[in-house]
Each structure stands twice: as structure tokens, then as C-alpha cells.
Coordinates of C-alpha atoms and ligand atoms in Angstrom, one line a residue:
X721 CA 65.2 -148.2 -47.1
X722 CA 66.5 -149.3 -50.4
X723 CA 66.2 -153.1 -49.9
X724 CA 62.6 -153.3 -48.7
X725 CA 61.8 -150.5 -51.1
X726 CA 62.4 -152.5 -54.2
X727 CA 61.0 -155.7 -52.8
X728 CA 57.6 -155.8 -54.3
X729 CA 58.7 -155.5 -57.9
X730 CA 61.5 -158.0 -57.5
X731 CA 59.2 -160.5 -55.9
X732 CA 56.5 -160.5 -58.5
X733 CA 55.7 -164.1 -59.4
X734 CA 55.9 -164.6 -63.2
X735 CA 53.9 -167.7 -64.1
X736 CA 53.8 -167.1 -67.9
X737 CA 51.1 -169.7 -68.5
X738 CA 50.4 -168.4 -72.0
X739 CA 54.0 -168.9 -73.1
X740 CA 54.4 -172.2 -71.3
X741 CA 51.2 -173.7 -72.7
X742 CA 50.9 -172.6 -76.3
X743 CA 53.0 -173.1 -79.4
X744 CA 55.8 -170.6 -80.0
X745 CA 57.2 -169.2 -83.2
X746 CA 60.5 -171.1 -83.6
X747 CA 62.1 -168.1 -85.3
X748 CA 63.7 -165.9 -82.7
X749 CA 65.0 -162.9 -84.5
X750 CA 62.9 -159.8 -84.8
X751 CA 62.1 -159.3 -88.5
X752 CA 58.6 -158.8 -89.9
X753 CA 57.1 -162.0 -91.2
X754 CA 54.1 -164.4 -91.4
X755 CA 54.1 -166.6 -88.3
X756 CA 52.5 -169.9 -88.8
X757 CA 51.3 -172.5 -86.3
X758 CA 52.2 -170.3 -83.3
X759 CA 50.3 -168.1 -80.9
X760 CA 53.3 -165.8 -80.2
X761 CA 56.8 -164.8 -80.9
X762 CA 59.4 -164.0 -78.2
X763 CA 60.6 -160.5 -78.6
X764 CA 62.1 -157.9 -76.2
X765 CA 61.0 -154.4 -75.8
X766 CA 63.4 -151.8 -77.4
X767 CA 65.2 -149.7 -74.8
X768 CA 64.3 -146.0 -74.7
X769 CA 66.5 -143.0 -74.1
X770 CA 65.2 -141.1 -71.1
X771 CA 62.0 -142.5 -69.6
X772 CA 59.9 -140.3 -67.2
X773 CA 56.9 -141.2 -65.2
X774 CA 53.7 -139.4 -66.2
X775 CA 51.2 -141.3 -64.0
X776 CA 50.3 -144.6 -62.5
X777 CA 47.2 -146.3 -61.2
X778 CA 47.4 -147.0 -57.5
X779 CA 44.7 -149.7 -57.6
X780 CA 46.2 -151.5 -60.5
X781 CA 49.5 -151.6 -58.6
X782 CA 47.6 -153.0 -55.6
X783 CA 46.1 -155.8 -57.7
X784 CA 49.6 -156.7 -58.9
X785 CA 51.0 -156.6 -55.3
X786 CA 53.3 -153.7 -56.2
X787 CA 53.6 -151.3 -53.2
X788 CA 52.9 -147.6 -53.5
X789 CA 56.5 -146.9 -52.6
X790 CA 57.8 -148.9 -55.5
X791 CA 55.5 -147.1 -58.0
X792 CA 57.6 -144.0 -58.4
X793 CA 60.9 -145.8 -58.1
X794 CA 63.6 -145.8 -60.8
X795 CA 63.2 -149.5 -61.2
X796 CA 59.5 -149.2 -61.8
X797 CA 60.1 -146.6 -64.5
X798 CA 62.8 -148.6 -66.2
X799 CA 60.8 -151.8 -66.2
X800 CA 57.6 -150.2 -67.5
X801 CA 59.5 -148.3 -70.2
X802 CA 61.0 -151.6 -71.3
X803 CA 64.6 -150.8 -70.4
X804 CA 64.9 -153.4 -67.6
X805 CA 63.4 -156.9 -67.2
X806 CA 62.5 -158.4 -63.9
X807 CA 63.5 -162.0 -63.2
X808 CA 60.9 -164.4 -64.7
X809 CA 59.7 -162.1 -67.4
X810 CA 59.4 -163.7 -70.9
X811 CA 58.4 -160.9 -73.3
X812 CA 56.4 -161.9 -76.4
X813 CA 54.1 -160.5 -79.0
X814 CA 50.9 -162.3 -79.9
X815 CA 49.9 -163.5 -83.3
X816 CA 46.4 -162.8 -84.4
X817 CA 44.4 -161.7 -87.4
X818 CA 41.2 -159.8 -87.9
X819 CA 38.4 -158.3 -89.9
X820 CA 39.1 -154.7 -90.4
X821 CA 36.1 -152.5 -91.5
X822 CA 34.3 -155.5 -92.7
X823 CA 37.1 -157.2 -94.6
X824 CA 39.4 -160.1 -93.7
X825 CA 42.8 -158.6 -93.2
X826 CA 44.9 -161.7 -92.6
X827 CA 47.7 -161.7 -90.0
X828 CA 47.9 -158.6 -87.8
X829 CA 49.3 -159.4 -84.4
X830 CA 50.9 -157.3 -81.7
X831 CA 52.7 -154.8 -83.9
X832 CA 53.5 -152.4 -81.1
X833 CA 52.5 -154.3 -78.0
X834 CA 54.9 -156.5 -76.1
X835 CA 53.7 -158.7 -73.2
X836 CA 56.2 -158.7 -70.4
X837 CA 54.8 -161.7 -68.8
X838 CA 52.0 -163.1 -66.7
X839 CA 52.0 -162.7 -63.0
X840 CA 49.9 -164.4 -60.3
X841 CA 49.1 -162.2 -57.3
X842 CA 48.8 -163.2 -53.7
X843 CA 45.1 -164.0 -54.3
X844 CA 46.0 -166.4 -57.1
X845 CA 44.6 -164.0 -59.8
X846 CA 46.6 -163.8 -63.0
X847 CA 47.4 -160.7 -65.0
X848 CA 49.3 -160.1 -68.1
X849 CA 51.4 -157.0 -68.2
X850 CA 51.7 -155.5 -71.7
X851 CA 53.7 -152.5 -72.9
X852 CA 52.1 -150.6 -75.8
X853 CA 54.6 -148.6 -77.9
X854 CA 57.7 -150.6 -77.0
X855 CA 59.1 -151.0 -80.4
X856 CA 59.1 -153.4 -83.4
X857 CA 57.9 -156.9 -83.3
X858 CA 57.5 -159.5 -86.1
X859 CA 54.0 -158.2 -86.5
X860 CA 54.8 -154.5 -87.0
X861 CA 54.2 -154.8 -90.8
X862 CA 54.9 -151.3 -92.2
X863 CA 54.8 -149.4 -89.0
X864 CA 57.3 -148.5 -86.2
X865 CA 56.0 -150.2 -83.1
X866 CA 55.8 -147.0 -81.3
X867 CA 53.1 -144.9 -79.6
X868 CA 52.9 -141.1 -79.1
X869 CA 52.1 -139.3 -75.9
X870 CA 48.6 -138.0 -77.0
X871 CA 47.2 -141.5 -77.7
X872 CA 48.9 -143.0 -74.7
X873 CA 47.4 -140.3 -72.4
X874 CA 44.0 -141.1 -74.0
X875 CA 44.4 -144.9 -73.5
X876 CA 45.8 -144.6 -69.9
X877 CA 43.0 -142.3 -68.7
X878 CA 40.1 -143.8 -70.6
X879 CA 40.8 -147.4 -69.5
X880 CA 40.9 -146.3 -65.8
X881 CA 37.8 -144.0 -66.3
X882 CA 35.8 -146.9 -67.9
X883 CA 36.7 -149.2 -65.0
X884 CA 35.3 -146.7 -62.5
X885 CA 32.2 -146.2 -64.6
X886 CA 31.6 -149.9 -64.2
X887 CA 32.4 -150.9 -67.8
X888 CA 34.4 -154.0 -68.4
X889 CA 37.8 -153.0 -69.7
X890 CA 41.6 -153.7 -69.8
X891 CA 43.4 -151.6 -67.1
X892 CA 46.4 -149.4 -67.2
X893 CA 49.2 -149.5 -64.6
X894 CA 51.5 -146.8 -65.8
X895 CA 52.2 -144.2 -68.4
X896 CA 55.8 -143.1 -69.2
X897 CA 57.3 -140.8 -71.8
X898 CA 60.3 -142.3 -73.6
X899 CA 62.4 -139.1 -74.1
X900 CA 62.4 -140.0 -77.8
X901 CA 60.5 -138.5 -80.7
X902 CA 58.1 -140.3 -83.0
X903 CA 57.1 -139.3 -86.5
X904 CA 53.4 -139.2 -87.1
X905 CA 51.3 -138.0 -90.0
X906 CA 48.3 -137.3 -87.9
X907 CA 45.8 -136.6 -90.7
X908 CA 47.4 -138.7 -93.4
X909 CA 47.9 -135.5 -95.4
X910 CA 51.6 -135.9 -96.1
X911 CA 52.7 -133.5 -93.3
X912 CA 54.3 -135.7 -90.7
X913 CA 55.5 -134.1 -87.5
X914 CA 57.7 -135.3 -84.6
X915 CA 55.8 -136.0 -81.4
X916 CA 56.9 -137.2 -78.0
X917 CA 56.9 -141.0 -77.6
X918 CA 55.2 -142.8 -74.7
X919 CA 54.5 -146.3 -73.3
X920 CA 51.4 -147.5 -71.4
X921 CA 51.6 -150.6 -69.4
X922 CA 48.2 -152.3 -69.9
X923 CA 46.9 -155.0 -67.6
X924 CA 44.3 -157.7 -68.2
X925 CA 44.0 -161.4 -67.4
X926 CA 44.4 -162.0 -71.1
X927 CA 44.7 -160.0 -74.3
X928 CA 43.3 -162.7 -76.6
X929 CA 41.0 -161.3 -79.3
X930 CA 38.4 -162.7 -81.6
X931 CA 41.1 -162.4 -84.3
X932 CA 43.4 -164.8 -82.4
X933 CA 41.0 -167.6 -83.2
X934 CA 40.1 -166.3 -86.7
X935 CA 43.7 -166.5 -87.9
X936 CA 44.1 -170.2 -87.2
X937 CA 40.8 -171.0 -88.7
X938 CA 41.4 -168.9 -91.8
X939 CA 44.7 -170.8 -92.3
X940 CA 43.0 -174.2 -91.8
X941 CA 45.2 -174.9 -88.7
X942 CA 42.5 -176.6 -86.7
X943 CA 44.9 -178.3 -84.3
X944 CA 46.2 -175.0 -83.1
X945 CA 42.7 -173.5 -83.1
X946 CA 41.7 -176.3 -80.7
X947 CA 44.7 -175.8 -78.5
X948 CA 44.0 -172.1 -78.2
X949 CA 40.3 -172.5 -77.5
X950 CA 41.0 -175.3 -74.9
X951 CA 43.6 -173.1 -73.3
X952 CA 41.2 -170.1 -73.2
X953 CA 38.5 -172.2 -71.6
X954 CA 40.8 -173.9 -69.1
X955 CA 42.4 -170.7 -67.9
X956 CA 39.8 -167.9 -68.4
X957 CA 36.5 -169.8 -68.2
X958 CA 37.3 -172.7 -65.9
X959 CA 33.8 -172.8 -64.5
X960 CA 32.6 -174.2 -67.9
X961 CA 34.4 -177.5 -67.2
X962 CA 36.6 -179.7 -69.4
X963 CA 36.6 -178.6 -73.1
X964 CA 34.2 -180.6 -75.3
X965 CA 31.9 -179.7 -78.1
X966 CA 29.2 -178.8 -75.6
X967 CA 31.6 -176.7 -73.6
X968 CA 32.7 -174.9 -76.7
X969 CA 29.0 -173.9 -77.3
X970 CA 28.6 -172.7 -73.7
X971 CA 31.8 -170.8 -74.0
X972 CA 30.6 -169.1 -77.2
X973 CA 27.4 -168.2 -75.4
X974 CA 29.3 -166.7 -72.5
X975 CA 31.5 -164.6 -74.9
X976 CA 28.2 -163.4 -76.5
X977 CA 26.8 -162.5 -73.1
X978 CA 29.9 -160.7 -71.9
X979 CA 30.1 -158.8 -75.2
X980 CA 26.4 -157.7 -74.9
X981 CA 27.0 -156.5 -71.3
X982 CA 30.0 -154.4 -72.5
X983 CA 28.1 -152.8 -75.3
X984 CA 25.1 -152.0 -73.2
X985 CA 27.5 -150.2 -70.9
X986 CA 29.0 -148.3 -73.8
X987 CA 25.5 -147.2 -74.8
X988 CA 24.7 -146.2 -71.2
X989 CA 27.7 -143.9 -70.8
X990 CA 27.9 -142.6 -74.4
X991 CA 31.2 -144.3 -75.4
X992 CA 32.1 -144.8 -79.0
X993 CA 35.0 -147.2 -79.5
X994 CA 35.7 -146.1 -83.0
X995 CA 37.5 -149.2 -84.4
X996 CA 35.5 -152.3 -83.6
X997 CA 37.5 -154.5 -85.9
X998 CA 37.6 -158.1 -84.7
X999 CA 41.2 -157.8 -83.7
X1000 CA 40.0 -155.2 -81.2
X1001 CA 37.4 -157.4 -79.6
X1002 CA 38.5 -159.1 -76.4
X1003 CA 37.5 -162.7 -75.8
X1004 CA 36.9 -161.7 -72.2
X1005 CA 34.4 -159.0 -73.2
X1006 CA 36.7 -156.2 -72.1
X1007 CA 36.9 -152.9 -73.8
X1008 CA 40.3 -153.1 -75.5
X1009 CA 42.6 -151.0 -77.7
X1010 CA 41.6 -147.4 -77.0
X1011 CA 42.4 -145.7 -80.3
X1012 CA 40.3 -143.0 -81.9
X1013 CA 37.5 -143.5 -79.4
X1014 CA 35.2 -140.7 -78.2
X1015 CA 32.4 -139.7 -75.9
X1016 CA 29.1 -138.5 -77.1
X1017 CA 28.8 -134.9 -76.1
X1018 CA 25.7 -133.8 -78.0
X1019 CA 23.6 -136.9 -78.4
X1020 CA 23.9 -138.3 -81.9
X1021 CA 23.6 -142.0 -82.7
X1022 CA 25.4 -141.4 -86.1
X1023 CA 28.5 -139.9 -84.5
X1024 CA 31.9 -141.4 -84.8
X1025 CA 35.1 -139.7 -83.7
X1026 CA 37.2 -141.8 -86.2
X1027 CA 38.1 -139.8 -89.3
X1028 CA 39.2 -143.0 -91.0
X1029 CA 35.6 -144.2 -90.8
X1030 CA 34.0 -140.8 -91.6
X1031 CA 32.3 -141.8 -94.8
X1032 CA 30.9 -145.3 -94.0
X1033 CA 30.4 -144.6 -90.3
X1034 CA 30.5 -148.3 -89.7
X1035 CA 31.5 -147.9 -86.1
X1036 CA 29.1 -145.0 -85.2
X1037 CA 27.6 -144.9 -81.7
X1038 CA 24.2 -146.3 -82.6
X1039 CA 25.6 -149.1 -84.7
X1040 CA 27.8 -150.7 -82.0
X1041 CA 25.3 -153.4 -80.9
X1042 CA 24.9 -154.7 -84.5
X1043 CA 28.6 -154.5 -85.1
X1044 CA 29.3 -156.6 -82.0
X1045 CA 26.9 -159.2 -83.4
X1046 CA 28.6 -159.1 -86.8
X1047 CA 31.9 -159.6 -85.0
X1048 CA 30.5 -162.5 -82.9
X1049 CA 29.3 -164.1 -86.2
X1050 CA 33.0 -164.0 -87.4
X1051 CA 34.0 -165.7 -84.2
X1052 CA 31.3 -168.3 -84.6
X1053 CA 32.6 -169.0 -88.1
X1054 CA 36.1 -169.3 -86.7
X1055 CA 35.3 -171.9 -84.1
X1056 CA 32.8 -173.8 -86.4
X1057 CA 35.5 -176.4 -87.3
X1058 CA 35.6 -177.5 -83.7
X1059 CA 31.8 -177.9 -83.5
X1060 CA 30.7 -178.7 -87.1
X1061 CA 27.1 -177.9 -86.4
X1062 CA 25.8 -174.6 -87.6
X1063 CA 22.4 -174.7 -85.9
X1064 CA 23.5 -174.3 -82.3
X1065 CA 25.9 -171.5 -83.2
X1066 CA 23.1 -169.7 -85.1
X1067 CA 20.8 -170.1 -82.2
X1068 CA 23.3 -168.5 -79.8
X1069 CA 23.9 -165.7 -82.2
X1070 CA 20.1 -165.1 -82.5
X1071 CA 19.9 -165.2 -78.8
X1072 CA 22.5 -162.4 -78.6
X1073 CA 20.0 -160.1 -80.3
X1074 CA 17.3 -161.0 -77.8
X1075 CA 19.5 -160.9 -74.8
X1076 CA 21.1 -157.6 -75.8
X1077 CA 17.6 -156.2 -76.2
X1078 CA 16.7 -157.3 -72.7
X1079 CA 19.9 -156.0 -71.1
X1080 CA 19.4 -152.7 -73.0
X1081 CA 15.9 -152.4 -71.7
X1082 CA 17.0 -153.0 -68.1
X1083 CA 19.7 -150.3 -68.6
X1084 CA 17.2 -147.8 -70.1
X1085 CA 14.9 -148.3 -67.1
X1086 CA 17.8 -147.6 -64.7
X1087 CA 18.8 -144.6 -66.7
X1088 CA 15.3 -143.1 -66.5
X1089 CA 14.9 -144.1 -62.8
X1090 CA 12.1 -146.6 -63.5
X1091 CA 11.6 -149.7 -61.5
X1092 CA 11.5 -151.9 -64.6
X1093 CA 11.0 -151.6 -68.3
X1094 CA 7.4 -152.1 -69.4
X1095 CA 6.2 -152.7 -72.9
X1096 CA 4.8 -149.1 -73.1
X1097 CA 8.2 -147.7 -72.2
X1098 CA 9.2 -148.4 -75.8
X1099 CA 7.4 -145.3 -77.0
X1100 CA 8.7 -143.2 -74.2
X1101 CA 12.3 -144.2 -75.1
X1102 CA 11.8 -143.7 -78.8
X1103 CA 10.3 -140.3 -78.3
X1104 CA 13.1 -139.3 -75.9
X1105 CA 15.5 -140.0 -78.7
X1106 CA 13.6 -137.4 -80.9
X1107 CA 13.6 -134.9 -78.1
X1108 CA 17.3 -135.3 -77.7
X1109 CA 17.8 -134.7 -81.4
X1110 CA 15.7 -131.5 -81.5
X1111 CA 18.7 -129.4 -80.8
X1112 CA 22.3 -130.1 -79.6
X1113 CA 21.7 -131.7 -76.2
X1114 CA 24.6 -132.9 -74.1
X1115 CA 23.8 -136.6 -73.3
X1116 CA 25.7 -136.7 -70.0
X1117 CA 24.3 -133.5 -68.6
X1118 CA 20.8 -134.3 -69.8
X1119 CA 20.5 -137.5 -67.7
X1120 CA 21.9 -135.8 -64.6
X1121 CA 19.4 -132.9 -65.0
X1122 CA 16.5 -135.3 -65.7
X1123 CA 17.1 -136.7 -62.2
X1124 CA 16.5 -133.2 -60.8
X1125 CA 13.0 -132.9 -62.4
X1126 CA 10.5 -133.4 -59.7
X1127 CA 7.9 -136.1 -60.4
X1128 CA 6.3 -135.6 -57.0
X1129 CA 5.3 -132.0 -57.6
X1130 CA 2.4 -131.8 -60.1
X1131 CA 2.2 -128.0 -60.6
X1132 CA 5.2 -127.0 -62.6
X1133 CA 5.2 -124.6 -65.4
X1134 CA 6.9 -125.4 -68.7
X1135 CA 9.4 -122.8 -67.9
X1136 CA 10.3 -124.4 -64.6
X1137 CA 10.8 -127.7 -66.4
X1138 CA 13.0 -126.2 -69.1
X1139 CA 15.0 -124.3 -66.5
X1140 CA 16.1 -127.5 -64.9
X1141 CA 17.4 -128.9 -68.2
X1142 CA 18.9 -125.6 -69.3
X1143 CA 22.6 -126.6 -68.9
X1144 CA 22.2 -129.6 -71.1
X1145 CA 21.6 -127.5 -74.2
X1146 CA 24.4 -126.2 -76.4
X1147 CA 22.3 -123.3 -77.6
X1148 CA 19.3 -123.0 -75.3
X1149 CA 18.3 -119.7 -76.9
X1150 CA 17.9 -121.5 -80.2
X1151 CA 15.1 -123.7 -78.9
X1152 CA 11.9 -122.8 -80.8
X1153 CA 8.5 -122.6 -79.3
X1154 CA 7.7 -125.9 -80.9
X1155 CA 10.9 -127.6 -79.6
X1156 CA 10.0 -126.4 -76.1
X1157 CA 6.5 -127.8 -76.4
X1158 CA 7.8 -131.2 -77.5
X1159 CA 10.4 -131.3 -74.7
X1160 CA 7.8 -130.4 -72.0
X1161 CA 5.2 -132.8 -73.4
X1162 CA 7.7 -135.6 -73.2
X1163 CA 8.7 -134.6 -69.6
X1164 CA 5.1 -134.6 -68.5
X1165 CA 4.7 -138.1 -69.9
X1166 CA 7.9 -139.1 -68.1
X1167 CA 6.6 -137.7 -64.8
X1168 CA 3.4 -139.6 -65.2
X1169 CA 5.3 -142.8 -65.9
X1170 CA 7.5 -142.3 -62.8
X1171 CA 4.4 -141.7 -60.7
X1172 CA 3.0 -145.1 -61.6
X1173 CA 6.1 -146.5 -59.9
X1174 CA 5.5 -144.4 -56.8
X1175 CA 9.2 -143.8 -56.4
X1176 CA 10.1 -140.7 -54.4
X1177 CA 12.2 -138.0 -56.1
X1178 CA 14.9 -138.7 -53.7
X1179 CA 15.2 -142.4 -54.4
X1180 CA 14.9 -141.9 -58.2
X1181 CA 17.6 -139.4 -58.2
X1182 CA 19.9 -141.7 -56.3
X1183 CA 19.2 -144.5 -58.6
X1184 CA 19.7 -142.5 -61.7
X1185 CA 22.9 -140.8 -60.5
X1186 CA 24.4 -144.2 -59.9
X1187 CA 24.2 -145.2 -63.5
X1188 CA 24.3 -141.7 -65.2
X1189 CA 27.8 -140.4 -64.7
X1190 CA 28.4 -136.8 -63.8
X1191 CA 32.0 -136.9 -65.1
X1192 CA 33.2 -138.6 -68.2
X1193 CA 36.5 -138.2 -70.1
X1194 CA 35.1 -135.6 -72.4
X1195 CA 37.1 -135.4 -75.6
X1196 CA 38.2 -131.8 -74.9
X1197 CA 39.3 -132.6 -71.4
X1198 CA 41.6 -135.3 -72.6
X1199 CA 43.0 -132.9 -75.2
X1200 CA 43.7 -130.2 -72.6
X1201 CA 45.6 -132.8 -70.5
X1202 CA 47.5 -133.8 -73.6
X1203 CA 48.4 -130.2 -74.4
X1204 CA 49.9 -129.8 -70.9
X1205 CA 51.6 -133.2 -71.0
X1206 CA 53.3 -132.3 -74.2
X1207 CA 54.8 -129.3 -72.3
X1208 CA 56.0 -131.7 -69.6
X1209 CA 53.2 -130.7 -67.2
X1210 CA 51.5 -133.9 -66.1
X1211 CA 49.3 -132.3 -63.4
X1212 CA 46.1 -132.5 -65.5
X1213 CA 46.6 -136.1 -66.4
X1214 CA 46.8 -136.9 -62.7
X1215 CA 43.9 -134.5 -61.9
X1216 CA 41.6 -136.3 -64.4
X1217 CA 42.7 -139.7 -63.1
X1218 CA 41.6 -138.7 -59.6
X1219 CA 38.4 -137.1 -60.8
X1220 CA 37.4 -140.1 -62.9
X1221 CA 37.8 -142.4 -59.9
X1222 CA 34.4 -141.2 -58.7
X1223 CA 32.5 -140.4 -61.9
X1224 CA 29.0 -140.7 -60.3
X1225 CA 29.8 -138.4 -57.4
X1226 CA 29.1 -134.7 -57.2
X1227 CA 32.6 -133.2 -56.8
X1228 CA 31.7 -129.5 -56.3
X1229 CA 35.3 -128.3 -56.5
X1230 CA 35.6 -130.1 -59.9
X1231 CA 32.4 -128.8 -61.3
X1232 CA 34.2 -127.2 -64.2
X1233 CA 35.1 -130.6 -65.6
X1234 CA 31.4 -131.5 -65.9
X1235 CA 30.9 -128.6 -68.3
X1236 CA 29.8 -129.2 -71.9
X1237 CA 32.2 -129.0 -74.7
X1238 CA 33.4 -125.4 -75.2
X1239 CA 33.0 -123.8 -78.6
X1240 CA 36.8 -123.9 -79.3
X1241 CA 36.7 -127.7 -79.1
X1242 CA 33.9 -128.1 -81.6
X1243 CA 36.1 -128.7 -84.6
X1244 CA 39.5 -129.0 -83.0
X1245 CA 41.4 -132.2 -83.9
X1246 CA 41.6 -134.5 -80.9
X1247 CA 38.4 -133.1 -79.5
X1248 CA 35.8 -133.9 -82.2
X1249 CA 37.8 -136.0 -84.6
X1250 CA 40.7 -138.4 -84.4
X1251 CA 42.5 -140.5 -86.9
X1252 CA 44.0 -144.0 -86.4
X1253 CA 47.4 -142.5 -86.5
X1254 CA 48.7 -142.8 -83.0
Ligands
AMP1074 P1 44.6 -151.1 -84.3 O1 43.4 -151.1 -85.2 O2 45.1 -149.7 -83.9 O3 44.4 -151.8 -83.0 O4 45.8 -151.7 -85.0 C1 45.7 -152.7 -86.0 C2 47.0 -153.4 -86.2 O5 48.0 -152.5 -86.6 C3 47.5 -154.2 -85.0 O6 48.1 -155.4 -85.5 C4 48.5 -153.2 -84.4 O7 49.5 -153.9 -83.6 C5 49.1 -152.6 -85.6 N1 49.7 -151.3 -85.4 C6 49.0 -150.1 -85.1 N2 49.9 -149.1 -84.9 C7 51.1 -149.6 -85.1 C8 52.5 -149.1 -85.0 N3 52.7 -147.8 -84.8 N4 53.5 -150.0 -85.2 C9 53.3 -151.3 -85.5 N5 52.1 -151.8 -85.6 C10 51.0 -151.0 -85.4
MG1075 MG1 44.3 -153.3 -82.1

């Protein structure tokens, strides 16, 4: 029935704490500019021609108290395409700055993200709803404020996939196409093409970034810096108590801890963010701004999917923990004027390195099915890295297969051991005699180490399979879903969404999606390399 049908959307409670509590840009028209002494500018999404629903996340709708029935409704599509506003919405774009590729870039801001408002659900939890690709804002600089379907599919699917992998992340409620075309020069080679436009509705308690604090600090606007930090603590870190110098330090420590947890999880599942600029670092320790990210297929700590970063490889897989610390250092500098003591900030930053190491070791022990990480396990881990680099070895498949190696049976031939791992190798026939010996020598050391723990094969496999996913959003899978979506066929987007709800489970009927990257995808754009153009 129509009336009850639309109820849940119409009865969302918009609290808009961010807008109510923080200084607004007094200028209300939508031209590009430097915005001083303000955290945001009010700006409406631009209407789009013919929005169509591609997919939505059932659980995110649940968090927001939006009923299943309402999710497919016309009102839902119009609202999350930016064509209609619900009562209580107060759309705005955030003002922030950032360090991009190691250099201070000044004001950036939400150039193509528009926050519709902040709701409080029936449990009292707050969520900001943000449209990405909804048109120009005062922060659009030289760009159009739009997003294309391919990058929107990637953001929608990956944020949901990461959540189910147990990685802290912003969520995605919906993905719609706009019915409009967007010009993009995908490889910055002077050959722009028209692509279908799309909008993702992202959801998180807050979209504040390190760069939000850096910008006030860089401008010497300490009053507003303090307002923003106090607001952040009061609303997002209330357990820390009333803001004070001491609480600022505790807060910074917690941001460091959350960031370390997030990076450890990225390293666990083989995720490469691709653009860890400080404007893409969430103050809540959430993975945010899915751009040219990628998943390690063959294990390679030097790999980055981002063509814009191909020479320096600043944001390569193995460098992410150090980059996070560098970014935290920028945040420390930004909040220094509120604390005016370098020593405690330095101590917390140093502690990040030690605490990251500890968290990383605990993660490694779990990945290998060990009860805990002992000092001797350092060599075992280091040598595993060499073994993984002998020949192209699929990281995700390797750890699942490693769980199948029996450590209870003592009489296995080298061939039996290698057979178990066979699927993890991109070119198993290319393994030399020497390679095979090294792999087996490592496996036998590993078996011995597991035997010290006296863990049964069954229990170890269970433990390992709960942290080593069977299914990740392989770059080529996302691309196949995009190819279909661009032909108006959204079945694969929805199929991957369902698959990635249970990334640790064997799903025999979906086995094909666990396969390693096929050869056609090795050098295909979108599968092995991506640019920032999206
Ligand atoms: P990113 O590194 O992709 O997160 O983007 C860096 C900055 O560029 C942010 O301020 C974005 O809002 C802005 N930006 C990226 N793409 C666009 C676009 N198509 N239109 C306007 N601003 C954009
Ligand atoms: Mg960004």
C-alpha cells in the first residue's frame, strides 16, 4: 500500500549535528572558491535526467531504518540520485585540505561529494548520507563534480566487500545510474570519451579526514581547529571525556590505533588503497574514498594499481604501514597548536610503529594458523615472503591452500605438498627444481612449527579460513561486472554483492569467482592498472 510503503524514507530523522554545530560558509551560491573559517558550504545536488537503480545494500538500509520495500521505490531512487530531498535534509559539501603524494595541496574539499544530512536511527546511532558524483560544489576546482559508472561500481562493491571481510570502512547504501554521460580522459592521453554517469550513496558516522584538521592549521585558524577537534571528540569519541589537552592526546592515540588496525587488515586481505593522501584518511580509521584501489593477485609488495603513482610507487602494498605513519605525523603537526608539546605527540607516533608491529604479528600468526607469534616466527615469515616471490603466486589462493596442508601427517612427499598448492601458481610448470625445493623446505619448517602448537589440522584450517578470505573483489571480477553494467545488465554487480557477503565461506556454486586472474586480464586497463580519472 502506497502510504505505508513510503513511510520509512519519509520518517527518517535528520539531526544534522555537523551542520548545526560547526561554522558554515556564509556564501551560499555555488561557485568555486577558497572557503575560510568554515567547515562546510551548503550546496544542493544537481538533478539528473533519468536515474535507474543498479543495486542497494540491504544491511545498510537496515541500519538506517529504511525498509526493504522502500529500497526499490521511485522515491528511493529519486532521493539517492539527488533529484528529491526528504524533509530535514540539509545538503552540504565539506571543506578540507590535504597532502597529496607527499606535498601540501591546500584546500581540496568535497569536490563531487554532497552530504544529504545526518540521521539518527532507532538505536540512537548517527550516520551521514553522502552522494558521490552529484554535481559541482564550491570545492570542485577544475573538475565536473561527477562520477562514472565504472568507478561507482568499484566503490559500491568494494566498500561492502571490505565490511564483510572485517575491515573498517565507509559503507554504501545505493548505486544509481544518472542517465547522463560524463566525459573522461581515462588515461590522460588526450582521448576523452563519454561514459555513463552514476552516483553512490556512501554512509558513515562521519566523513571527516586528516585533511579537515590540516587545513585550519595550515591557515593558522586555531579557533576553528579547536572547534572541529572538540566536535569530533564529543560526537565520535565521547568515551574520551570532555575535551582538554590530555584528551586531545588520548584522541590522537586512538586515531593512531584505529589507523593501525585498518592497515593491518589491508595487509591481511591484500588490499592496496592506491591514493593514501591525507584527504583520503578517515579520522575514524575507516577505509575511505575507493579510487584506483586494487587487490593483490600475485603477491608483490611493490605493486600499486594506480598508474598516476607508477613511477614513485609511494602507495605500493608494502609501503602502506609507513605511509599511514607519515600521514599520522601530518595530523600530529596539524593539532600541535592545541597541545603545544611535541614530546607526547612524538611518543604516540613512535608507539604507532611498535603497536603496528604487534598487531601485524598477531595477524600473521592467525593467517598461518599459529596460536601466537613467537620470536622465531620472524624468520618463518620472512622466508615465506621469499617463497611467495619465487614465481607468480596468488596470495588469496595460497593461504586457503596452505590451510589444506596437513601438519598431522608426517609422511608426505614433496610432490604431495606441491599438489596441494598447485592452484595458487600462475605458471606451475615454470617452477624450477630449485624453486620446488625451496617451497617444500619452507612447508616442512611450517609443519614443524604448527606441530609445536599441537593444533589439529581441522582446528587450524578453521582458524585460517576465518581470516584468509576465499573470495575477494578481484580486479578482473569488478571489471567484468562493470562491462555488463555499462550494457545495462546489473546482474553481475548484484551477484558479486551477494558473493562478497560471505567472503570466508566456501560457496561451491560460486567457485569460478575464486579463480586466479585469467590471462586476458593481465594487462587490461581496469584489471591491472587504474588511473585517478573516475
Ligand atoms: P581523490 O584523491 O580522488 O579523493 O580527490 C582529490 C580531490 O579532488 C577531492 O577534493 C575531490 O573532491 C576532488 N575531485 C576528484 N574528482 C573530482 C571531480 N570529478 N569533480 C570535482 N572534484 C573532484
Ligand atoms: Mg578523496
